[in-house]
């Protein structure tokens, strides 16, 4: 208390020493004895010490402020990927890194780095066949045969370009006006930034010495390159640089570090710093299982599955939607998540082999890697859809749905989701050592069956999303697929019954009814029984 | 020293006045308003700003002057004062009158925007759900009824038609959130357990960059303005304003997507 008083006072009266006033008084003449304070002079040593502490703490604070404005990402960028300590394969098989034969860490790390690079330079190794085919998954926007993977269709690229025009509107305007200094930095796109800087530096060079920039840009080796030699052409090419932008893995790794890493972890093992606080836990990409994909149980997801979960989020879990990112950025994150997943699964598979006594040979490494790639590249073959259109929910269909919902040999939904869909079925619990506990999923986490009356579906609420959920189950959890014996119509019956459970729930229907009642003459008797 | 400190202190009101004087041309205030009631809100904003500015200058001026005048070091002891009754009356009555001016001048605008009795007589276009940390918009789908199987759900993006009254119902799934679209001058808390009807009418075709085009699809920031948890800072959404025709087009696309049988997945 006294310290800060001295410090601030000294700013105003020009004196830094509280002891230089008349005895028994503060230096501005207020008699402290009137305030009931001690008449003794303050201890000069203590006072000056306090003062120093305060000055020091002010310095420390401004130092902290300075530090926080520095780029603390720079340090993280240099980090390498690490190995997991624990590999959980299923409920009965967990391998610990420390149990592996001694001296396997380093070669394993080296192998993975060769396959997938480092966080600062993520890059997927090309398989031999790929080189011959001209296939390269590091460039999904280029066609196969042109050292790309052709995964981004022309239509999709057109949408990406449209979106880029919106995202880079400010920079594009500056370029169009010739205000090149006004091209503000591109956030989360270091490769694009470096490209633009080179491009601009090249263009502004004055080699013929006439005092004006030449606007000559060094040729690059891209197939549709146009020689740039005038300012007009330069502007056109510069605009194309931004509009046609597709993030490189380095760009996406940067964005991942900023937005995803704190939950999903540096290696995508779902072990980020905030992960312990979350339920459900953030996805661990390493087993290569993704809950909300439209493919068969435990099959690799398609790009569009990962794209959708990024853009829609897993509603009401800690995974938000990332629609605020551009289309290009989301595609880039899909690329990076796939890299992490492939790296992680390769690591797991190699650990399993090593644990079984195999040794780490180049053949084993590339075989494992290419097996995993094959699964990713064949994801389309394992997608679940149906032939007919979505039927209308007739009374008969709903009745059939209810029947299957309650049928232990049919949908068997009630056993976990409960008779009324409240998520309170008996099978969601198991007895362990005489204590009733919630059942767990393959990651070892407690499972709470969805309350189907809430109207919240993590994997999407379209009828086809629910159809897929009941046809696939949820990868890695006790939620199974319905038996193969159920026909498409049976499945739609369950879908419609499940969707009807949330009908007119959480006030939506009721409120809109109240609203409508004020404006129209609508009868809502048939919904009233469904309230809370 | 005394003069220096006074001058430094004087910088505070000078900079303060400079910031609000130049805020508009620097784009530091809110973006240009595009709704029917936006100008009324702006009028109130500037009314209050000018009142506050007057007293800011007055009190800061006095403060600076007093610091200069009474910081002289001498042997005089502090004087106890029991106040001045007339002065007290003055600075109670004047702000009182000003508060009444504010209270009366905002009443009509407030009633127009917030009173349920003044809600446009049009059925709600959507339910907007706030949750940690997500904005999700629920449209009734092809059957025109909310809470049924064919509802259309749009995360992050609230698409609305321009040049007509739009009513929506605001909810929260967990804690307090607040729906704020600066360009609309619309702010409404979302309260768990409450269904709050909100309305606006976008009648000006100006996008956030200031360009004017009736046919263009315009995007406006939607932000949460109630500290709602660790991810509050990223609880952002967007309102997309389209002409009626383009709105219907978008809605038809969404309805078709809901009816998808999974053969052709979107994205
Ligand atoms: Cu919020």
XYZ file of N, CA and C in Angstrom, chain A residues 314-318 456 458 506, chain B residues 128-136 170-178 189-194 224 226-232 235:
123
model
N -19.289 -30.511 -34.749
C -20.064 -31.574 -34.113
C -20.916 -30.859 -33.078
N -22.156 -30.603 -33.435
C -22.981 -29.652 -32.684
C -23.067 -29.978 -31.193
N -22.883 -28.947 -30.383
C -22.900 -28.957 -28.912
C -21.750 -29.749 -28.290
N -20.782 -30.162 -29.088
C -19.545 -30.652 -28.486
C -18.561 -29.486 -28.551
N -17.324 -29.713 -28.119
C -16.360 -28.611 -28.151
C -15.826 -28.365 -29.560
N -30.799 -32.670 -31.228
C -29.404 -32.352 -31.546
C -28.726 -33.633 -32.017
N -25.076 -34.895 -33.602
C -23.714 -34.404 -33.848
C -23.288 -34.605 -35.285
N -37.883 -28.716 -27.474
C -37.215 -27.585 -26.833
C -37.810 -26.246 -27.205
N -33.104 -18.945 -34.234
C -31.648 -18.841 -34.170
C -31.203 -19.344 -32.799
N -30.336 -20.338 -32.828
C -29.886 -20.969 -31.584
C -28.454 -20.573 -31.294
N -28.259 -19.978 -30.125
C -26.902 -19.685 -29.684
C -26.478 -20.794 -28.745
N -25.240 -21.237 -28.889
C -24.705 -22.186 -27.917
C -23.210 -21.956 -27.871
N -22.568 -22.503 -26.872
C -21.125 -22.327 -26.769
C -20.443 -23.107 -27.872
N -19.854 -22.656 -28.897
C -19.651 -21.288 -29.335
C -20.061 -21.257 -30.780
N -21.328 -21.272 -30.983
C -21.884 -21.608 -32.287
C -23.206 -20.866 -32.479
N -23.402 -20.348 -33.693
C -24.712 -19.813 -34.077
C -25.319 -20.802 -35.049
N -26.565 -21.208 -34.830
C -27.177 -22.179 -35.729
C -28.590 -21.711 -36.033
N -35.057 -15.999 -31.049
C -33.704 -16.204 -30.549
C -33.719 -17.069 -29.285
N -32.858 -18.085 -29.272
C -32.752 -18.973 -28.106
C -31.301 -19.141 -27.701
N -31.118 -19.622 -26.484
C -29.786 -20.068 -26.092
C -29.910 -21.496 -25.591
N -28.915 -22.310 -25.911
C -28.957 -23.701 -25.443
C -28.271 -23.868 -24.098
N -27.441 -22.887 -23.714
C -26.700 -23.114 -22.478
C -26.636 -21.872 -21.596
N -25.794 -20.908 -21.946
C -25.594 -19.741 -21.085
C -26.077 -18.493 -21.816
N -25.893 -17.332 -21.188
C -26.263 -16.086 -21.865
C -25.347 -15.846 -23.057
N -25.941 -15.494 -24.172
C -25.194 -15.027 -25.340
C -25.885 -13.746 -25.793
N -25.307 -13.064 -26.751
C -25.990 -11.884 -27.271
C -25.780 -11.788 -28.774
N -29.918 -9.995 -26.267
C -29.413 -11.110 -25.480
C -30.204 -12.376 -25.781
N -29.494 -13.489 -25.797
C -30.153 -14.791 -25.888
C -30.113 -15.385 -24.490
N -31.293 -15.709 -23.954
C -31.381 -16.142 -22.563
C -31.855 -17.588 -22.528
N -31.126 -18.451 -21.790
C -31.544 -19.855 -21.732
C -32.980 -19.956 -21.221
N -33.777 -20.771 -21.872
C -35.154 -20.970 -21.422
C -36.133 -19.959 -21.978
N -35.628 -18.937 -22.657
C -36.548 -17.944 -23.219
C -36.511 -17.994 -24.737
N -21.084 -12.493 -30.999
C -21.668 -12.663 -29.673
C -21.124 -11.549 -28.795
N -21.907 -11.194 -25.457
C -22.040 -11.488 -24.037
C -20.950 -12.501 -23.724
N -20.046 -12.136 -22.825
C -18.957 -13.052 -22.486
C -19.556 -14.385 -22.053
N -19.341 -15.439 -22.859
C -20.100 -16.667 -22.644
C -19.208 -17.866 -22.369
N -17.907 -17.661 -22.217
C -17.027 -18.786 -21.933
C -15.710 -18.603 -22.650
N -14.861 -19.628 -22.585
C -13.499 -19.470 -23.107
C -13.459 -19.210 -24.606
N -14.449 -19.700 -25.326
C -14.406 -19.554 -26.788
C -15.232 -18.378 -27.289
N -15.629 -17.493 -26.372
C -16.487 -16.363 -26.739
C -15.932 -15.573 -27.919
N -16.948 -16.803 -31.278
C -18.355 -17.099 -31.532
C -18.878 -16.130 -32.582
